[in-house]
Short mmCIF file of C-alpha atoms in Angstrom, two decimals:
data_model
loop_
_atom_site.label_atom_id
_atom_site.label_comp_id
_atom_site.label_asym_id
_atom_site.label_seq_id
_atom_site.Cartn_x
_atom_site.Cartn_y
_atom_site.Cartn_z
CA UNK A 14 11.85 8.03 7.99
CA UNK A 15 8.41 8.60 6.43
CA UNK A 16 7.92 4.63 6.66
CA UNK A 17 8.55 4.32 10.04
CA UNK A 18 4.42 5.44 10.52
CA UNK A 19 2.54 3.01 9.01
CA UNK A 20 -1.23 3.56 7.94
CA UNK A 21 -2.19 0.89 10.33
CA UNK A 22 -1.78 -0.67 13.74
CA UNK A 23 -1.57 -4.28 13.64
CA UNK A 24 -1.75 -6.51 17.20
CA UNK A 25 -1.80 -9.55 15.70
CA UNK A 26 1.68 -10.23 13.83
CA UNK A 27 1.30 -13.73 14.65
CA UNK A 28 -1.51 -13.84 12.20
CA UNK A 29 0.16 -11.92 9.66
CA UNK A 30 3.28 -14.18 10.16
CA UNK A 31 1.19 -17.25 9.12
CA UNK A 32 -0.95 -16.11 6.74
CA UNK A 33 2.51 -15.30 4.71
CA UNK A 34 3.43 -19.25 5.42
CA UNK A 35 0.15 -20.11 4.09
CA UNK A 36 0.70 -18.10 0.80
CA UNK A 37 4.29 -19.01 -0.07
CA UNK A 38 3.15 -22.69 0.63
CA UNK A 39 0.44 -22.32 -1.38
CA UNK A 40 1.57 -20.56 -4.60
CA UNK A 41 5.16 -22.71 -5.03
CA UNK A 42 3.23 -25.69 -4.42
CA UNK A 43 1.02 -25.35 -7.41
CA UNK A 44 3.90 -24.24 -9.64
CA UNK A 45 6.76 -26.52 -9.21
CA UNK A 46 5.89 -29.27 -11.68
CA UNK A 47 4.18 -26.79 -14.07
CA UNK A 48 7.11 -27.05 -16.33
CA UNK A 49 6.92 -31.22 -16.33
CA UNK A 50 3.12 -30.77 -16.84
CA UNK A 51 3.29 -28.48 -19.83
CA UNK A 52 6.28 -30.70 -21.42
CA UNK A 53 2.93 -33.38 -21.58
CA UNK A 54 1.92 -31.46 -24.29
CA UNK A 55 4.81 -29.83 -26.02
CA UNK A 56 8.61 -30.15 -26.40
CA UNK A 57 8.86 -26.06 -27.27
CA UNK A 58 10.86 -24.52 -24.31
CA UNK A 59 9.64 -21.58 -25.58
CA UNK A 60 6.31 -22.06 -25.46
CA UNK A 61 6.84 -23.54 -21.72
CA UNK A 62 8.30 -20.45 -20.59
CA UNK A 63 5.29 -18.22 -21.90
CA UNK A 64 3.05 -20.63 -19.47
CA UNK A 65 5.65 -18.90 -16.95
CA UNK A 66 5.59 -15.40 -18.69
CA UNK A 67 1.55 -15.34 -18.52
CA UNK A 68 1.58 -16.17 -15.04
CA UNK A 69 3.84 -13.51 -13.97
CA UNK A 70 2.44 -11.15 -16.09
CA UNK A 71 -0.73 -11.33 -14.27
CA UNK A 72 1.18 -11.37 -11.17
CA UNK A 73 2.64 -7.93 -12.13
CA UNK A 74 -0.78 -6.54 -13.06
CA UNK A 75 -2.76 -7.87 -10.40
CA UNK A 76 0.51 -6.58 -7.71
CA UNK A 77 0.33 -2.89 -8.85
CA UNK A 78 -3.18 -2.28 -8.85
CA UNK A 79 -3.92 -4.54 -5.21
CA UNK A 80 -1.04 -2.49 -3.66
CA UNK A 81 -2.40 0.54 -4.25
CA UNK A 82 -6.25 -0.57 -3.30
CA UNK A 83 -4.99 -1.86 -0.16
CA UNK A 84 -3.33 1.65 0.54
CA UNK A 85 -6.76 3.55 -0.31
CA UNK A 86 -9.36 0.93 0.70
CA UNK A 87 -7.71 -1.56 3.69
CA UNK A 88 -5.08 -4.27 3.41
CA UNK A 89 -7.26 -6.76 5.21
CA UNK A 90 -9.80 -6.71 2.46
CA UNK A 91 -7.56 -7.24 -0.18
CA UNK A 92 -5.79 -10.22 1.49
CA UNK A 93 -8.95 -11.58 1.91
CA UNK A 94 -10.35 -11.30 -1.34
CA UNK A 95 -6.65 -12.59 -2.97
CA UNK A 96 -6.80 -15.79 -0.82
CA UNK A 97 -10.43 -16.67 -1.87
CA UNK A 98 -9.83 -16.39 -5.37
CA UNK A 99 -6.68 -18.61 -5.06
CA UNK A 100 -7.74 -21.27 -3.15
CA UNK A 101 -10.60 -21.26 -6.04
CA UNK A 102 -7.90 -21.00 -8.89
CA UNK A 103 -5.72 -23.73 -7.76
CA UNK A 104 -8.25 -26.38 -7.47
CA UNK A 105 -9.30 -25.68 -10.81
CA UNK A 106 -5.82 -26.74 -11.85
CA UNK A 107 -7.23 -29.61 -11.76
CA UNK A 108 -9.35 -29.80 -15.09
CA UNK A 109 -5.84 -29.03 -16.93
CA UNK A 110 -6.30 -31.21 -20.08
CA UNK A 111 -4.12 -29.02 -22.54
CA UNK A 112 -1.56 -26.21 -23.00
CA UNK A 113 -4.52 -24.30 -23.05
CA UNK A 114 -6.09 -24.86 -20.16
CA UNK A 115 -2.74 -24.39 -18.64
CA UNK A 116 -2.63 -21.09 -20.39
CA UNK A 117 -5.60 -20.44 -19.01
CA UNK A 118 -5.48 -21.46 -15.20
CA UNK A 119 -1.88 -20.39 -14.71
CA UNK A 120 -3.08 -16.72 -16.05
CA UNK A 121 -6.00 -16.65 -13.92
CA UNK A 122 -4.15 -18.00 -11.05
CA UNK A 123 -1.70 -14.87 -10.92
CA UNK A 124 -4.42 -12.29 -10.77
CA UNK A 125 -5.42 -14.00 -7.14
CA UNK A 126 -2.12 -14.64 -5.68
CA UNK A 127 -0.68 -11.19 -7.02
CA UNK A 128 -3.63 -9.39 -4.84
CA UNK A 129 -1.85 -10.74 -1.67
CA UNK A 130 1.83 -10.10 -0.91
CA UNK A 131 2.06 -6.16 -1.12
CA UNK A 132 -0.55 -5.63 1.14
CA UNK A 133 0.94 -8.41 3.86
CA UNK A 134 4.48 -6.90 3.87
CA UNK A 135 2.93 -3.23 4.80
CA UNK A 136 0.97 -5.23 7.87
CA UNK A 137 4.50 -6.82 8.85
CA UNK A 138 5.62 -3.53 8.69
CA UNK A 139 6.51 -2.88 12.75
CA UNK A 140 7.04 -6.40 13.78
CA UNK A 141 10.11 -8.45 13.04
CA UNK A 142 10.89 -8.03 9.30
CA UNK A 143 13.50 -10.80 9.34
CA UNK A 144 10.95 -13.61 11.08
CA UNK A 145 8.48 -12.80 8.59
CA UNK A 146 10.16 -13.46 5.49
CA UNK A 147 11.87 -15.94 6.78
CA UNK A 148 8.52 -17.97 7.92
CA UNK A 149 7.53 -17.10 4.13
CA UNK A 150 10.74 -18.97 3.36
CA UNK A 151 9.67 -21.67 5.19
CA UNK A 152 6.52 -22.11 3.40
CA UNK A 153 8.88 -22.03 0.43
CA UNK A 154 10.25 -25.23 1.78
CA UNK A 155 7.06 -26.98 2.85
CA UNK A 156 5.79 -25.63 -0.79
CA UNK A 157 8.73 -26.87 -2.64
CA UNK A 158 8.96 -30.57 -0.91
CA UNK A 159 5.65 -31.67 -1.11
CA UNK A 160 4.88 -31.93 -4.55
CA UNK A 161 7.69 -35.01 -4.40
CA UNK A 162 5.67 -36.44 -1.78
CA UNK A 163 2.03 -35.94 -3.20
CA UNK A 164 3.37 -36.47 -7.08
CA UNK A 165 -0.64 -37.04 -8.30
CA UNK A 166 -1.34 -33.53 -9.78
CA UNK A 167 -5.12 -33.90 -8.22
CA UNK A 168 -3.48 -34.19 -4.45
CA UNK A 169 -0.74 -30.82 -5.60
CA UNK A 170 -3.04 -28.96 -6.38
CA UNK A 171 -5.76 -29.88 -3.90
CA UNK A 172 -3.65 -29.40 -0.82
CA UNK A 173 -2.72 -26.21 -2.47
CA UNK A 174 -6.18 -24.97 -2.47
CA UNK A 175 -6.62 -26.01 0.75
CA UNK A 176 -3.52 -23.37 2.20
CA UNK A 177 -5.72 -20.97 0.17
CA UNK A 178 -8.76 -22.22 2.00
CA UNK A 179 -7.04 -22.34 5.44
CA UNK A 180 -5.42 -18.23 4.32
CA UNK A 181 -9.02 -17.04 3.41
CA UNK A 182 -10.87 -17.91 7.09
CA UNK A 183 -7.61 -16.82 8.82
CA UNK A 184 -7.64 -13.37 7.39
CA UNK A 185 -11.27 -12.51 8.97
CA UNK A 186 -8.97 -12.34 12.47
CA UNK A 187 -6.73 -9.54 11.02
CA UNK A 188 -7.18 -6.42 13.21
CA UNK A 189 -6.78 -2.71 11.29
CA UNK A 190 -6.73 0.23 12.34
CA UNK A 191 -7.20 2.16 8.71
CA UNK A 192 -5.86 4.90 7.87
CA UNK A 193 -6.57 6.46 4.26
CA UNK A 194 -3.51 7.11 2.18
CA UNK A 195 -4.03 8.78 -1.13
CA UNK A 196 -2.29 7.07 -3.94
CA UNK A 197 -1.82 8.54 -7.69
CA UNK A 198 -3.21 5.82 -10.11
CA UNK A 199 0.33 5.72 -11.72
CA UNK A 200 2.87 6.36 -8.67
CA UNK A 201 5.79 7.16 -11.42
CA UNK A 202 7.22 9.33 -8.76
CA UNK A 203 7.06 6.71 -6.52
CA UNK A 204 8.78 4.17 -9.15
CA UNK A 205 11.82 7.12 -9.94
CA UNK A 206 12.08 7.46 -5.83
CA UNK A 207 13.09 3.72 -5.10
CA UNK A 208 14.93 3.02 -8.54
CA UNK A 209 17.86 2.21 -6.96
CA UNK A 210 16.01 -0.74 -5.71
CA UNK A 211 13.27 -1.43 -8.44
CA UNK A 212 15.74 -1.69 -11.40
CA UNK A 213 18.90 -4.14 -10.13
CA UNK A 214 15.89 -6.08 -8.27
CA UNK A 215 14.51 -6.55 -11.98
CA UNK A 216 17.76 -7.31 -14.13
CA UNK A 217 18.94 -10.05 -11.67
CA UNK A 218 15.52 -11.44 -11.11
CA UNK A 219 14.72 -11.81 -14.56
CA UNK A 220 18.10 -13.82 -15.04
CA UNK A 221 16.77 -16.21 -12.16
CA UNK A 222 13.26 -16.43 -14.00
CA UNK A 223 14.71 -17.58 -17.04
CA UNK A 224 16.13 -20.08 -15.44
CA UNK A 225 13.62 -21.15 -12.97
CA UNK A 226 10.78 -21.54 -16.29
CA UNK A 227 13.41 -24.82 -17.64
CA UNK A 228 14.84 -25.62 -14.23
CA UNK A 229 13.35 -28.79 -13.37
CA UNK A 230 13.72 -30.24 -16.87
CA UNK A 231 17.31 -29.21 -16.31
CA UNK A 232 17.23 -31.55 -13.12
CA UNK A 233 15.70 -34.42 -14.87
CA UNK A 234 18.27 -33.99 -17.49
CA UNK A 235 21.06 -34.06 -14.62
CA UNK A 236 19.32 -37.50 -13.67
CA UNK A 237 17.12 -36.31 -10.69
CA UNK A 238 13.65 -37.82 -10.32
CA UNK A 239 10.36 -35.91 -9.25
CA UNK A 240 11.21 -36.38 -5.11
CA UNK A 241 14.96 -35.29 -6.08
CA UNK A 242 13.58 -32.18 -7.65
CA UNK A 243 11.09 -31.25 -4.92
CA UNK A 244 14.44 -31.93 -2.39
CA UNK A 245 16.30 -29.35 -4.18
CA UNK A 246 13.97 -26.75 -4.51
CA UNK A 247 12.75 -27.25 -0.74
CA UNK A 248 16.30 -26.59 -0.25
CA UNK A 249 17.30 -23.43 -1.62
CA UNK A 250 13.73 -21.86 0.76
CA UNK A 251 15.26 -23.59 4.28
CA UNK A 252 18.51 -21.64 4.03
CA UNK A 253 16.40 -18.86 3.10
CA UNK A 254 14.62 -19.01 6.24
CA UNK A 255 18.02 -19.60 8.78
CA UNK A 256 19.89 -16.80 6.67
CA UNK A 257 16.81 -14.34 7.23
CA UNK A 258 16.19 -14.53 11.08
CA UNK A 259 20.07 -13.58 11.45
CA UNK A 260 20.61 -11.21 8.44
CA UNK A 261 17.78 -8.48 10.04
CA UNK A 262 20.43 -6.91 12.00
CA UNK A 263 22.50 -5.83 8.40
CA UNK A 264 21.89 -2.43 6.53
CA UNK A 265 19.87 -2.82 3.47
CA UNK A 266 22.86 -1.41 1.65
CA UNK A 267 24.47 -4.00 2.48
CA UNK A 268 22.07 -6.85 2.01
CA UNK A 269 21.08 -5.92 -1.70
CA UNK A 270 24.50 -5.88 -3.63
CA UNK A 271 25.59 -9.22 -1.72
CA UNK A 272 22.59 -10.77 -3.19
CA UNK A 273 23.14 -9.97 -5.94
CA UNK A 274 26.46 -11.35 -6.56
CA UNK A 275 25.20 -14.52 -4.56
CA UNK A 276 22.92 -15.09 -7.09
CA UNK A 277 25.82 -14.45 -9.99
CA UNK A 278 27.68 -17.42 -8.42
CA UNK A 279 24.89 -19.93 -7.94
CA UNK A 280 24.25 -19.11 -11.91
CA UNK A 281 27.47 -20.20 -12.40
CA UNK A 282 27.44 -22.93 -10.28
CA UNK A 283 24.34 -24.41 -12.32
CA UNK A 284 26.17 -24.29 -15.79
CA UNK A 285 29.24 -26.22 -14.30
CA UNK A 286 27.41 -28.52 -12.53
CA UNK A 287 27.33 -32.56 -13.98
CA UNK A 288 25.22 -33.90 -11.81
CA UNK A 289 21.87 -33.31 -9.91
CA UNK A 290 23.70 -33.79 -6.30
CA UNK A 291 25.93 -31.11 -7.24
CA UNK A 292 23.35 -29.03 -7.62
CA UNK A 293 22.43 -29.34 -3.75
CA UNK A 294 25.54 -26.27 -2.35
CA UNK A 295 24.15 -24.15 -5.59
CA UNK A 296 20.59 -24.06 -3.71
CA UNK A 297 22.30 -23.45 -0.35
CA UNK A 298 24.71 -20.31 -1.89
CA UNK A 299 20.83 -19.73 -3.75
CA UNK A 300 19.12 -19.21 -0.29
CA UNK A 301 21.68 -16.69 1.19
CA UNK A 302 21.30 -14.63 -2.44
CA UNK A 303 17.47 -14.35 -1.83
CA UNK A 304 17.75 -14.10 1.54
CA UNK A 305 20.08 -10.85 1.27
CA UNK A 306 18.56 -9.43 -2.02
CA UNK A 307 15.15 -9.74 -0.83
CA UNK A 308 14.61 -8.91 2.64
CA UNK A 309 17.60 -6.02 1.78
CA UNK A 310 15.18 -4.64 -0.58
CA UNK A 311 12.01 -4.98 1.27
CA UNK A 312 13.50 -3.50 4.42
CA UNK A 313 14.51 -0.34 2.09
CA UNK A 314 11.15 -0.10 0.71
CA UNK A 315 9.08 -0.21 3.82
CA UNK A 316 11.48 2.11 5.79
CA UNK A 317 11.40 4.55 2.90
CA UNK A 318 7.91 5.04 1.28
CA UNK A 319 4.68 5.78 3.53
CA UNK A 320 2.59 4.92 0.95
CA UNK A 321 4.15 0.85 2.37
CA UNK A 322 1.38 -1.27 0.23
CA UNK A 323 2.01 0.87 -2.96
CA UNK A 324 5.94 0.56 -2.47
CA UNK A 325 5.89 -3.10 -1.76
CA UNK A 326 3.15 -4.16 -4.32
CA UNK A 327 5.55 -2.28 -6.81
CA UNK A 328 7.68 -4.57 -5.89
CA UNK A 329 5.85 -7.97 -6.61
CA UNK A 330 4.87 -5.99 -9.54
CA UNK A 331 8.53 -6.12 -10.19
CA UNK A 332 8.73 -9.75 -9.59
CA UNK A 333 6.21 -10.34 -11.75
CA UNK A 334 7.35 -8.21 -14.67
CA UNK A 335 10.77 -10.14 -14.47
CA UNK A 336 8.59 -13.39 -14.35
CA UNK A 337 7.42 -11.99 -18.17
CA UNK A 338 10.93 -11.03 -19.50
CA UNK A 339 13.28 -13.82 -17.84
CA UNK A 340 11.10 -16.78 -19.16
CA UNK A 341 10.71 -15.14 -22.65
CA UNK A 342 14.33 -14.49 -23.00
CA UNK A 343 15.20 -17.62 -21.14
CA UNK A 344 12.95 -19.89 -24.08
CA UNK A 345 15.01 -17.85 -26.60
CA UNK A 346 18.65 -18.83 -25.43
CA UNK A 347 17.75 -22.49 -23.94
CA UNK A 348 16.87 -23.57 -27.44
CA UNK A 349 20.71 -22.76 -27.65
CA UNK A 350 21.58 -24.72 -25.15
CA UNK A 351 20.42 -24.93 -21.22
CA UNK A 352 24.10 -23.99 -20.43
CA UNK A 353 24.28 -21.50 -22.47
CA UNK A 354 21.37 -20.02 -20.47
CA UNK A 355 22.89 -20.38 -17.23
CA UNK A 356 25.96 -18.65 -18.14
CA UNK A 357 23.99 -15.70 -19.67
CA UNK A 358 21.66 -15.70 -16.60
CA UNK A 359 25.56 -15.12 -14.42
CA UNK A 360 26.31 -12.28 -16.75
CA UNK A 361 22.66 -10.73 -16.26
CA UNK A 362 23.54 -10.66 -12.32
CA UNK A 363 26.84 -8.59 -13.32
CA UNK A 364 24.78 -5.94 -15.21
CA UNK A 365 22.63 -5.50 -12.08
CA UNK A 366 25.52 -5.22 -9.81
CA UNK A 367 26.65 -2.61 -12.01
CA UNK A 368 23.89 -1.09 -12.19
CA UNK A 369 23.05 -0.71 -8.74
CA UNK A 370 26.59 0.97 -7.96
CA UNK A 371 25.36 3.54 -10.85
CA UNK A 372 22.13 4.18 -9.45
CA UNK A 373 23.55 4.40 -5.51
CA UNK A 374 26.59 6.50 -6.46
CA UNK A 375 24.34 9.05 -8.46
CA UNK A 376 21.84 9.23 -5.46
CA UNK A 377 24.62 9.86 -2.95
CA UNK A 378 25.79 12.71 -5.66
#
């Protein structure tokens, strides 16, 4: 396989390992009470989930073009450049005064973190694919539990400047050996190539997003308090990280349709559910879902695309392009009714299921 030769030798996995910790720490940290901030200044779901779309929006732009530069000009530089603006961007979370400045921050705050994942999964690329997202799960966990123990927005968002900090002088240590790779400015043929995971990735992702932009007010409404909520989330990245250091061994073909229909359930599970401890098996079933889905679709990606840092920032792109569609739909249909989301966010999984059995069955053909 033409991914099986990546554009650079890396020694140090242990340093790649952590410096994922240190950004999946980081970035959930500084966005789990986003949606409890924003509701200080406005009752409009809708407008709450743009905060969300704007963020991921400049996640999706600043994913696709980093990718690439990392390809052409070195991974190391671009993780280095994507932590320093971060740990700069999330302190100034801190002068939030206004749905403006969250506007504002939450924007700017995508183009940094969106600079660094693409380029880190092509270094992993060698090592232990399974370890490594699961340690990024892990910093999931950490990420999503201590904003119920910090609860002042100052500390949040300090500490998560800090991981930033702590990512920036780490990634001096990476070791490269470079190897040019040239990279169209639009890789469509790239896109069309790995549809089969791009797409389904997408449609199911976006029905998570949609939820996750109203989730926590869905908690509080459930009865759960601010260290409840950070509990729950910090559960649904744990399981993530047990589920990935054993699910390595599986096919990616496997992985990425059994996600998939995880994640229909736990939808389900979300709209039925009455109160906020019965939400605690959803984020368990949640963790296998992402588990599969993702690490099946990275481990596709990698194996399948030389140009690794392209393929895999594509993929955050994707991420981040669902993180602009599911909040903007999800503000639509909440104002409906939160349940009513849920259930259409169980139907959205279906359509990518579907979907993904199209797209497989017509490359096989």
């Amino acid at each position: 396989m033409a991914g099986l030769k990546p554009g650079f030798t890396i020694k140090n996995n242990g340093i790649i390992v952590l410096l994922n910790f240190l950004y999946s720490t980081s970035w959930i940290l500084a966005s789990v009470f986003i949606p409890l901030i924003a509701r200080r200044y406005t009752e409009d779901f809708f407008i709450i989930s743009a905060i969300s779309a704007l963020y991921n929006g400049m996640l999706f732009l600043s994913s696709a073009i980093s990718g690439r530069l990392g390809d052409i000009y070195g991974r190391k530089l671009v993780i280095i450049i994507g932590f320093f603006l971060s740990a700069v961007l999330f302190f100034l979370h801190n002068q939030i005064s206004s749905i403006s400045s969250i506007f504002l921050y939450r924007g700017l705050a995508g183009i940094g973190i969106g600079m660094i994942p693409g380029s880190l999964s092509a270094l992993a690329w060698g090592g232990s694919l399974g370890f490594f997202t699961g340690i990024g799960s892990l910093g999931f966990t950490l990420g999503n539990f201590l904003p119920g123990l910090l609860k002042k927005d100052f500390l949040i968002f300090t500490v998560s400047s800090l991981f930033c900090a702590i990512g920036f002088i780490l990634s001096f240590f990476i070791r490269e050996k470079r190897v040019r790779i040239s990279v169209p400015i639009l890789p469509y043929r790239l896109i069309i190539k790995n549809l089969d995971v791009y797409l389904p990735f997408f449609i199911r992702h976006s029905a998570a997003q949609a939820v996750w932009a109203i989730f926590p007010i869905h908690l509080v409404n459930l009865g759960a308090d601010k260290f409840q909520i950070g509990l729950l989330y910090a559960i649904n990245p744990f399981f993530q990280f047990l589920f990935m250091l054993y699910m390595d061994k599986f096919s990616s073909n496997f992985l990425i349709p059994l996600g998939i229909i995880a994640s229909a359930i736990t939808f389900l599970g979300y709209a039925i559910s009455q109160t906020w401890q019965a939400i605690i098996p959803c984020q368990v079933l949640l963790g296998f879902a992402w588990a599969t889905l993702y690490l099946g679709s990275l481990k596709k990606i990698l194996a399948n695309n030389v140009e690794q840092a392209t393929a895999s920032g594509i993929l955050s792109s994707v991420i981040g392009l669902s993180g602009i569609v599911g909040p903007i739909i999800g503000g639509i249909i909440a104002n409906l009714g939160l349940a009513v989301l849920l259930f259409s966010s169980a139907l959205l999984s279906g359509l990518a299921l579907t979907i993904l059995i199209y797209l497989t069955k017509n490359q096989r053909g």
